[in-house]
XYZ file of C-alpha atoms in Angstrom:
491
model
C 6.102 -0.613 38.381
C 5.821 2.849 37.742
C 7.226 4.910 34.694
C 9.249 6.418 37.344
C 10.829 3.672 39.194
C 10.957 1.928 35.489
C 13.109 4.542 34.407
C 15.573 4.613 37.621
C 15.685 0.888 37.047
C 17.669 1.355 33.996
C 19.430 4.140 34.691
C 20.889 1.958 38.271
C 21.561 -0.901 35.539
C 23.650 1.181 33.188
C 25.489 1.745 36.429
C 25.995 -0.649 37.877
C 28.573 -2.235 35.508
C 29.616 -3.172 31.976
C 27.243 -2.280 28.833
C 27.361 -3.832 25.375
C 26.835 -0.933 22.336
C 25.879 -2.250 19.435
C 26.403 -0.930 16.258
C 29.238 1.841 15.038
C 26.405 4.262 13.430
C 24.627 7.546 14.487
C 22.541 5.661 17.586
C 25.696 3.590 18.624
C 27.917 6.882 19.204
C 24.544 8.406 20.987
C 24.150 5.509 23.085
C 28.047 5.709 24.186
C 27.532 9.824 25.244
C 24.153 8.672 27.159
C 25.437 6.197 29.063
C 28.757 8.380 29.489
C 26.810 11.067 31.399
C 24.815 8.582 33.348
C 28.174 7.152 34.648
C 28.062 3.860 33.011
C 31.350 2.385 34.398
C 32.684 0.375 31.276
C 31.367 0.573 27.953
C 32.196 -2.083 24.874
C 31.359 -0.878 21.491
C 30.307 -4.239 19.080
C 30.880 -3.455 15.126
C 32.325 -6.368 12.630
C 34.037 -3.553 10.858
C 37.490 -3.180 12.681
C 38.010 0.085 10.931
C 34.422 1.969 11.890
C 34.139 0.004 15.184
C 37.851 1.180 16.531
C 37.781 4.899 14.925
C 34.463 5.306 16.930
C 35.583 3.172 20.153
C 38.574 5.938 20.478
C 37.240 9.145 19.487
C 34.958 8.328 22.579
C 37.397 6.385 25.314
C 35.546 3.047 25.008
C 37.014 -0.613 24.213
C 35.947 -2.282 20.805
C 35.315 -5.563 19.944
C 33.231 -7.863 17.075
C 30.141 -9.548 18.019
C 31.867 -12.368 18.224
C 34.154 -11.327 20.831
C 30.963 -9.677 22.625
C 29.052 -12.959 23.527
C 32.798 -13.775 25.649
C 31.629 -10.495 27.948
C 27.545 -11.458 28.003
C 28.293 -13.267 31.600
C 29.349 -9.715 33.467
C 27.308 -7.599 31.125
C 25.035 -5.520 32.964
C 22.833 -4.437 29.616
C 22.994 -4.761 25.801
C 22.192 -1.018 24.455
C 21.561 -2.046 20.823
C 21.459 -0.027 17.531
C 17.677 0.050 16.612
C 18.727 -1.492 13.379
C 19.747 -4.967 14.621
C 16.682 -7.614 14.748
C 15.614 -9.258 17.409
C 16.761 -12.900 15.877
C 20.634 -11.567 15.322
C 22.717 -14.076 17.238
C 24.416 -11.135 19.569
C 21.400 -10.238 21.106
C 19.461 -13.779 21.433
C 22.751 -14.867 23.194
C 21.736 -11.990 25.672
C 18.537 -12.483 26.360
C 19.209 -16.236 26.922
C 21.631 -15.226 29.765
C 19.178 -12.651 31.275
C 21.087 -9.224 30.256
C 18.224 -6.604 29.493
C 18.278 -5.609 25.857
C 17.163 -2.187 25.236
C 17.997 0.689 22.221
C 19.269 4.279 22.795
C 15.897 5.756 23.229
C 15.393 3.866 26.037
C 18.591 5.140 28.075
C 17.949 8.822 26.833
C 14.343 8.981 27.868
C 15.195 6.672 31.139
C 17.798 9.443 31.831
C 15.643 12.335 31.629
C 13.035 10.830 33.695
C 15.692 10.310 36.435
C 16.957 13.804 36.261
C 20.398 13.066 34.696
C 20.113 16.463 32.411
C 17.876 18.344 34.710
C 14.145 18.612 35.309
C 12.100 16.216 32.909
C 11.257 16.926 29.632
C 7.849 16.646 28.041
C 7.787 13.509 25.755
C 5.794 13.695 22.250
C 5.658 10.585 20.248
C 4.935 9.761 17.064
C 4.720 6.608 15.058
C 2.992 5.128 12.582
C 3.109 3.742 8.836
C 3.280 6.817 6.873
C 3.628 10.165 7.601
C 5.700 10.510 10.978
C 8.733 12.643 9.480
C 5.385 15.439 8.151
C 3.824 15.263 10.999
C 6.806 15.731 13.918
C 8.109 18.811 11.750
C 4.879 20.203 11.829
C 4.587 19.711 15.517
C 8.219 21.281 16.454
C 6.500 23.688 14.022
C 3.797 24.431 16.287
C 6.206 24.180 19.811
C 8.302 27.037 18.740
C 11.089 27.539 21.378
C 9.741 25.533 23.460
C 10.826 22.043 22.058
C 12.423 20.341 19.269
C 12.251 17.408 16.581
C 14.361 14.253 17.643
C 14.513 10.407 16.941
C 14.917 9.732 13.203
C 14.683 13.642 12.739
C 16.036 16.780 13.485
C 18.927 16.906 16.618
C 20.047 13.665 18.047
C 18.935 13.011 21.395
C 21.861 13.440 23.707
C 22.043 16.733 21.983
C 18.965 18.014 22.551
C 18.955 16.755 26.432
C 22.224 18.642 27.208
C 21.320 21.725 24.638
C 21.681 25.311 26.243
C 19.384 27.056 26.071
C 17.109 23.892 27.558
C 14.722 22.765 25.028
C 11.898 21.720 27.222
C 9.598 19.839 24.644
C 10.746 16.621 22.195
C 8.752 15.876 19.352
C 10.239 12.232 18.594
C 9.578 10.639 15.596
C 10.198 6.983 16.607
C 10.144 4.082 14.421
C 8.888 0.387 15.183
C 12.496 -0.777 15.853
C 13.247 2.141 18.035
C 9.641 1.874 20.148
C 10.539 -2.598 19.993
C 13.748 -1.429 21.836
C 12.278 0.583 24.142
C 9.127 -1.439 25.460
C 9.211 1.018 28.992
C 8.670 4.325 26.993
C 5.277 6.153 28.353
C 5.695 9.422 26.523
C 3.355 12.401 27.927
C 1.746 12.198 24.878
C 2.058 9.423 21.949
C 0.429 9.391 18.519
C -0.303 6.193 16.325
C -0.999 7.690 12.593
C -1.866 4.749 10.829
C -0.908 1.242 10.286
C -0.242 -1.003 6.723
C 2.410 -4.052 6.494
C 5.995 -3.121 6.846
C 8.885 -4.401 7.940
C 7.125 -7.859 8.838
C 10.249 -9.841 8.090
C 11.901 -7.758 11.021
C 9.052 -8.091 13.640
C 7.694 -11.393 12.785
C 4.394 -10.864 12.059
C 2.234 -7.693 11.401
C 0.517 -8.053 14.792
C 3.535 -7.627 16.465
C 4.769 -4.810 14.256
C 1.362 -3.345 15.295
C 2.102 -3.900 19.121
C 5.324 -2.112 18.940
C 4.244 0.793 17.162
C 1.471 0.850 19.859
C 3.703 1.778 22.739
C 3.186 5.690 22.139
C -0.878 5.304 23.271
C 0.450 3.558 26.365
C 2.050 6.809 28.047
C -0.379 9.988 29.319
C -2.373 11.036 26.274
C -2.860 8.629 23.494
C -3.504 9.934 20.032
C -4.696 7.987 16.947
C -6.085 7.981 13.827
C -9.843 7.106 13.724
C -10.177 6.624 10.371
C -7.345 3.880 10.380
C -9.628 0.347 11.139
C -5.877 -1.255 12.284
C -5.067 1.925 14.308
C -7.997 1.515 16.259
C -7.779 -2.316 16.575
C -4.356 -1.670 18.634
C -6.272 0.980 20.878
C -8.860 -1.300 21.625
C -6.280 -4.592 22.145
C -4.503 -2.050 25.007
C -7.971 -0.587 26.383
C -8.659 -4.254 26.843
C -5.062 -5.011 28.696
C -5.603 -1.685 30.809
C -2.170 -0.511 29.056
C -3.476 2.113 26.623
C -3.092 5.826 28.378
C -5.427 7.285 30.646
C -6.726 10.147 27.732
C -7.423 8.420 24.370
C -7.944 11.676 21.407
C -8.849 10.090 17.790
C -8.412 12.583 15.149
C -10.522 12.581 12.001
C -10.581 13.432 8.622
C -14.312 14.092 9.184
C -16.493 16.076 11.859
C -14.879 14.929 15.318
C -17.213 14.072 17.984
C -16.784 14.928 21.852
C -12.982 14.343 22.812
C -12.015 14.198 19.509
C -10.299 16.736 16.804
C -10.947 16.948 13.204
C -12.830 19.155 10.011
C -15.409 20.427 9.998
C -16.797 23.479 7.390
C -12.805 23.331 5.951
C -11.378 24.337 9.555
C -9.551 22.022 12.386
C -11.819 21.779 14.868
C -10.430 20.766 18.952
C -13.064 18.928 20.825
C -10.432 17.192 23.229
C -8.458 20.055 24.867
C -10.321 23.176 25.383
C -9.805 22.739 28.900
C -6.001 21.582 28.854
C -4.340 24.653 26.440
C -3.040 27.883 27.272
C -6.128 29.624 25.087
C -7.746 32.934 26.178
C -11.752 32.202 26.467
C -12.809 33.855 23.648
C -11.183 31.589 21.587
C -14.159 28.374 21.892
C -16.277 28.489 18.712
C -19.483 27.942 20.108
C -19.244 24.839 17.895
C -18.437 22.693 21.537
C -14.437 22.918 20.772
C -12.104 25.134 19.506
C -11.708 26.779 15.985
C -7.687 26.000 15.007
C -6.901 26.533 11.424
C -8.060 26.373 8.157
C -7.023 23.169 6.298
C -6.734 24.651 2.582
C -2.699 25.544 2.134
C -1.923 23.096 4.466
C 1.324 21.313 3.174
C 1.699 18.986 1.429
C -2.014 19.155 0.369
C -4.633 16.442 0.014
C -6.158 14.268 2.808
C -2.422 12.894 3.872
C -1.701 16.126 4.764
C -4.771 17.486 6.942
C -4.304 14.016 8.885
C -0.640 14.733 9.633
C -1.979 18.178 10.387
C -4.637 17.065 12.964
C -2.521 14.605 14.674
C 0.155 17.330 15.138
C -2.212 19.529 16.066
C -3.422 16.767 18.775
C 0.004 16.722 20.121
C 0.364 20.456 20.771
C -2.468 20.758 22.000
C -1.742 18.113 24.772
C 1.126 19.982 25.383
C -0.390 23.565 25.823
C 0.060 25.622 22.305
C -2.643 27.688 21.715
C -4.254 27.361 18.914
C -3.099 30.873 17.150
C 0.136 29.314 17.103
C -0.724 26.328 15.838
C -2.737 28.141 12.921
C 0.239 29.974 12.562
C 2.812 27.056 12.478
C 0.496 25.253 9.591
C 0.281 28.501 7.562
C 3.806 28.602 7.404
C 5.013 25.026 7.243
C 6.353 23.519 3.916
C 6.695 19.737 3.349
C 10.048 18.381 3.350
C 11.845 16.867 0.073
C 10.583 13.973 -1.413
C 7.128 13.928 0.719
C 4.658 15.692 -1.425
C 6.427 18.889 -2.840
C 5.691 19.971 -6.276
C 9.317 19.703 -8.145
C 8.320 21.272 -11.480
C 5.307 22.547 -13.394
C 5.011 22.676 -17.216
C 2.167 22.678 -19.855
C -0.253 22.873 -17.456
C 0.994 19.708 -15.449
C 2.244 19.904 -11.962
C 5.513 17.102 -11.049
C 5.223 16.175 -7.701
C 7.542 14.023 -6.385
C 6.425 11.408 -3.146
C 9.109 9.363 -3.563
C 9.328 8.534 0.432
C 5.595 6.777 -0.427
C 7.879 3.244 -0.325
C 4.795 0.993 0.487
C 1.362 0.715 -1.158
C -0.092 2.204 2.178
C 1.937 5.834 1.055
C 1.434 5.443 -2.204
C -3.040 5.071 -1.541
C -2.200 8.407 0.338
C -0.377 10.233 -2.017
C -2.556 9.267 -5.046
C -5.680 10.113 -2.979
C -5.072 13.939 -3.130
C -5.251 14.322 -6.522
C -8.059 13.474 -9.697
C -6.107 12.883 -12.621
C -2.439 11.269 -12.847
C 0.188 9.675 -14.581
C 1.684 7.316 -12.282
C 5.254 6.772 -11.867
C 5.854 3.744 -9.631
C 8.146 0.747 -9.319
C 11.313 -0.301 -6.693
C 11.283 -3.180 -4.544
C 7.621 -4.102 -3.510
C 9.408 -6.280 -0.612
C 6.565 -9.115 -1.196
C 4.032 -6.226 -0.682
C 0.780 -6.815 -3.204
C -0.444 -3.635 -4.894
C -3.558 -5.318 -6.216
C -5.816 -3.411 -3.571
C -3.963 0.174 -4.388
C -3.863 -0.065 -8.099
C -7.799 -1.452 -7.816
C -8.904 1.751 -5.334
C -7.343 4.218 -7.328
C -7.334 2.603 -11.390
C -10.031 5.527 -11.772
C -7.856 8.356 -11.378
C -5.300 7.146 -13.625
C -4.627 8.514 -17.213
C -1.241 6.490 -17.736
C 1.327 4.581 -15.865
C 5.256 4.434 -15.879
C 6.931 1.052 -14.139
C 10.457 0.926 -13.224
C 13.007 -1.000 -10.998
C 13.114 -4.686 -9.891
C 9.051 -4.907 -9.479
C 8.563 -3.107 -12.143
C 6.972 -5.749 -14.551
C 5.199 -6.660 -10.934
C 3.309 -3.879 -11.117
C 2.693 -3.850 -14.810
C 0.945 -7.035 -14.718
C -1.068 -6.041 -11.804
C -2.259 -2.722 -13.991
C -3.300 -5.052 -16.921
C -5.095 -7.555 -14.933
C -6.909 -4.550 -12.823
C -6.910 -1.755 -15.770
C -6.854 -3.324 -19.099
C -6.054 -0.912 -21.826
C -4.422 1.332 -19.771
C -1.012 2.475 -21.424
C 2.023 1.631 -19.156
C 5.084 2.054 -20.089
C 7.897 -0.694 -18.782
C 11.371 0.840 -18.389
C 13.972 -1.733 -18.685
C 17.001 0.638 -18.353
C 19.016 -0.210 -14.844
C 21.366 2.873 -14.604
C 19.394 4.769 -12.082
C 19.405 8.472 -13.923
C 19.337 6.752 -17.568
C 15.904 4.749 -16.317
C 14.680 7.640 -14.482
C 15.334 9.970 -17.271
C 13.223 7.462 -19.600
C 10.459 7.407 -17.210
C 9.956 11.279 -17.315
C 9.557 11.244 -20.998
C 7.226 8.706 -21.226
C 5.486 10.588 -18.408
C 5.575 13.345 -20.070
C 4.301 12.494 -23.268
C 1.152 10.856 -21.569
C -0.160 13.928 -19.494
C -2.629 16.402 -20.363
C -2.966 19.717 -19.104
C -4.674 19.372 -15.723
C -2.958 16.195 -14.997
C -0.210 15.739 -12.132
C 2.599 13.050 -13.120
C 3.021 11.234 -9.675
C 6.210 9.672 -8.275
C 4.705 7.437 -5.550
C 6.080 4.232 -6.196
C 4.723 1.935 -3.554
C 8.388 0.509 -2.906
C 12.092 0.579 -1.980
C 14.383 2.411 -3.851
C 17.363 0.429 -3.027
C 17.769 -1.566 -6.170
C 18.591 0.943 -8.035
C 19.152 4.010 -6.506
C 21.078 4.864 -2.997
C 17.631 6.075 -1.409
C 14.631 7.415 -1.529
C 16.153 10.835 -2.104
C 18.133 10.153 -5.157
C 15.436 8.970 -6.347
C 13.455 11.988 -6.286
C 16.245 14.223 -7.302
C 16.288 12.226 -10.451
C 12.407 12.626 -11.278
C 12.947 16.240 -10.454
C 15.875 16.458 -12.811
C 14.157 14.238 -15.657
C 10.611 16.554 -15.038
C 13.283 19.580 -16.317
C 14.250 17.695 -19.046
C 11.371 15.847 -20.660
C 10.056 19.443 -20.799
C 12.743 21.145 -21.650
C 10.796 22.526 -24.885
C 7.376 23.518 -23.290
C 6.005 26.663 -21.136
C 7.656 26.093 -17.997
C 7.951 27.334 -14.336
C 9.999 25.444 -11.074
């Protein structure tokens, strides 16, 4: 089939009787509005929780019901829209696929929708997925797309807002995850980019190859973009080259000198080899260098190689899209990393705190400690069976000291002995989330040297102690202010 007749598929589906919502949370009340517009006849919202599940089934005119309940109406369902949350092996949904209903999440219905006209002319479609890195690198692009488009998915404006938003946004930059792309196996974005790959979320998909798969969906649309320096990344572009599924275009992006059809650095500047002949740039603009002069990567933000990658696979995107590269260059010089990703929180005695708290798996954490040459390592959460041998072995030689908190804490202190003996680390026991926090800044503190940068990357979860990755960084900013409280200090 095509993506066209694909996407009127659903959209006939929807209509043609009664659809199961899963889930009383952001996508669940998105999913009800979607399939409102595209005249979805009956609509049954599924929640265990009687109080969210009816208090969201009236604000919007639908029926509730518990799971439970829900598996009574699989026999004249005509589709299961599911929260992106909800694995594959919950009950509910096996019950569904058993009996044939099509099982499919919210991004599925919005971007089967817009293919079919339901908001108007067809939007352009920018994916991107990966690891680490996605939230940087779709700000960066709606960044670069100006007026013309905006940052959905996990950021920025829902999508049934940004489908029926006057003035039209013509452009979404969707930052999809691997449960949203799972639930949406149809998707062929105009343009898809796979940043990198490391083992997450296994337990949900099953195994890493099929976390892989699903995250490989964006490469299978019109342009595929990935990371050439990733060995996994490329792995899934070659498994879908092989199955004649990956996209027509294929653009790596490099942290070195690209070749032909590809983008990357070379002499400090992004360099376009892919899309001279596809942008909206005036002719002078070639740099004789066979590709296009875009930016300068020093300032780019947040700095270090993490950063210019999530620069040059934005960069890729817009550029499939049209933006010229002055507007990219401009975007990048004045884009600043969002909380918790990067962002220096507090300098003092010649020591810059930067908190990376969203680094919740050894693959972020490698990327944030890369970028820097000297650091006191703050680390510790829930490793989620993740081993940090590797990370702690690749990067033992930049570090001066180490702090351990949380759950895994002593996890990680053992695997600094074993790999760094004599390296001071510094366990905190303390379980009240400031209180341990608080600790670990002081110890931090009293370990760095001027030159130094004390690093919150911690390679895992936050959720045994604290309510999220953002608390969490909050309280390393706060304890940076106080541990120094004394010295010569700026924020």
């Amino acid at each position: 089939m095509t993506r066209s007749d694909t996407s009127v598929d659903l959209v006939a589906l929807v209509r043609s009787g009664a659809v199961l919502v899963t889930g009383a949370g952001v996508s669940g009340e998105g999913a009800i509005k979607l399939l409102s517009d595209l005249g979805c006849p009956e609509i049954h919202l599924v929640d265990d929780s009687a109080e969210r599940g009816r208090a969201l089934a009236d604000a919007h005119g639908v029926t509730w019901c518990t799971s439970d309940a829900a598996r009574g109406l699989l026999s004249d369902a005509a589709a299961v829209v599911t929260s992106p949350g909800w694995r594959p092996d919950t009950p509910l949904l096996v019950d569904a696929a058993d009996a044939g209903v099509p099982v499919v999440g919210d991004v599925a219905v919005a971007y089967a929708g817009d293919r079919a006209g339901a908001w108007g002319a067809p939007r352009t479609w920018l994916v991107v997925t990966g690891t680490n890195g996605k939230t940087t690198t779709t700000a960066m692009l709606a960044a670069m797309l100006g007026d013309r488009g905006t940052a959905v998915g996990n950021i920025g404006v829902a999508l049934h807002d940004a489908l029926t938003a006057d003035p039209r946004v013509e452009v979404l930059a969707a930052e999809l995850s691997s449960f949203q792309l799972h639930w949406a196996p149809d998707l062929r974005p105009d343009a898809g980019a796979l940043l990198n790959l490391a083992e997450d979320h296994i337990d949900w998909h099953g195994s890493y190859d099929a976390y892989g798969a699903d995250k490989a969906i964006a490469l299978t649309g019109g342009v595929a973009v990935y990371g050439l320096d990733d060995a996994d990344v490329v792995g899934q572009v070659d498994a879908l080259a092989a199955a004649g599924r990956l996209a027509p275009a294929a653009v790596g992006f490099t942290i070195g000198e690209p070749a032909d059809g590809q983008i990357g650095v070379r002499d400090g500047r992004i360099l376009d080899r892919a899309f001279g002949d596809r942008s909206r740039d005036v002719p002078h603009e070639d740099s004789g260098l066979g590709g296009v002069d875009i930016a300068a990567v020093d300032g780019i933000s947040p700095p270090g190689p993490a950063g210019v990658l999530d620069a040059l696979a934005a960069t890729a995107l817009a550029r499939s899209a049209g933006v010229r590269a002055e507007d990219i260059a401009e975007a990048l010089r004045g884009f600043t990393v969002s909380a918790h990703r990067g962002q220096v929180v507090h300098s003092a005695g010649g020591v810059d705190w930067i908190d990376d708290s969203k680094a919740t798996n050894p693959h972020a954490a490698d990327a944030a400690l890369r970028g820097h040459e000297s650091v006191v390592w703050v680390a510790g959460g829930q490793l989620k069976g993740a081993d940090v041998g590797q990370l702690i072995s690749d990067h033992a030689h930049r570090m001066r000291a180490a702090v351990v908190l949380g759950v895994d804490g002593q996890v990680i202190a053992e695997a600094l002995a074993d790999a760094v003996p004599g390296l001071p680390v510094t366990v905190i026991g303390e379980t009240d989330p400031a209180t341990a926090m608080a600790q670990a800044c002081s110890a931090a503190a009293g370990a760095a040297q001027p030159g130094d940068v004390v690093l919150l990357a911690p390679a895992a979860a936050s959720l045994d102690m604290f309510t999220g990755m953002a608390q969490r960084g909050d309280f390393f900013a706060d304890g940076a202010r106080a541990a120094t409280a004394t010295g010569d200090e700026t924020s």
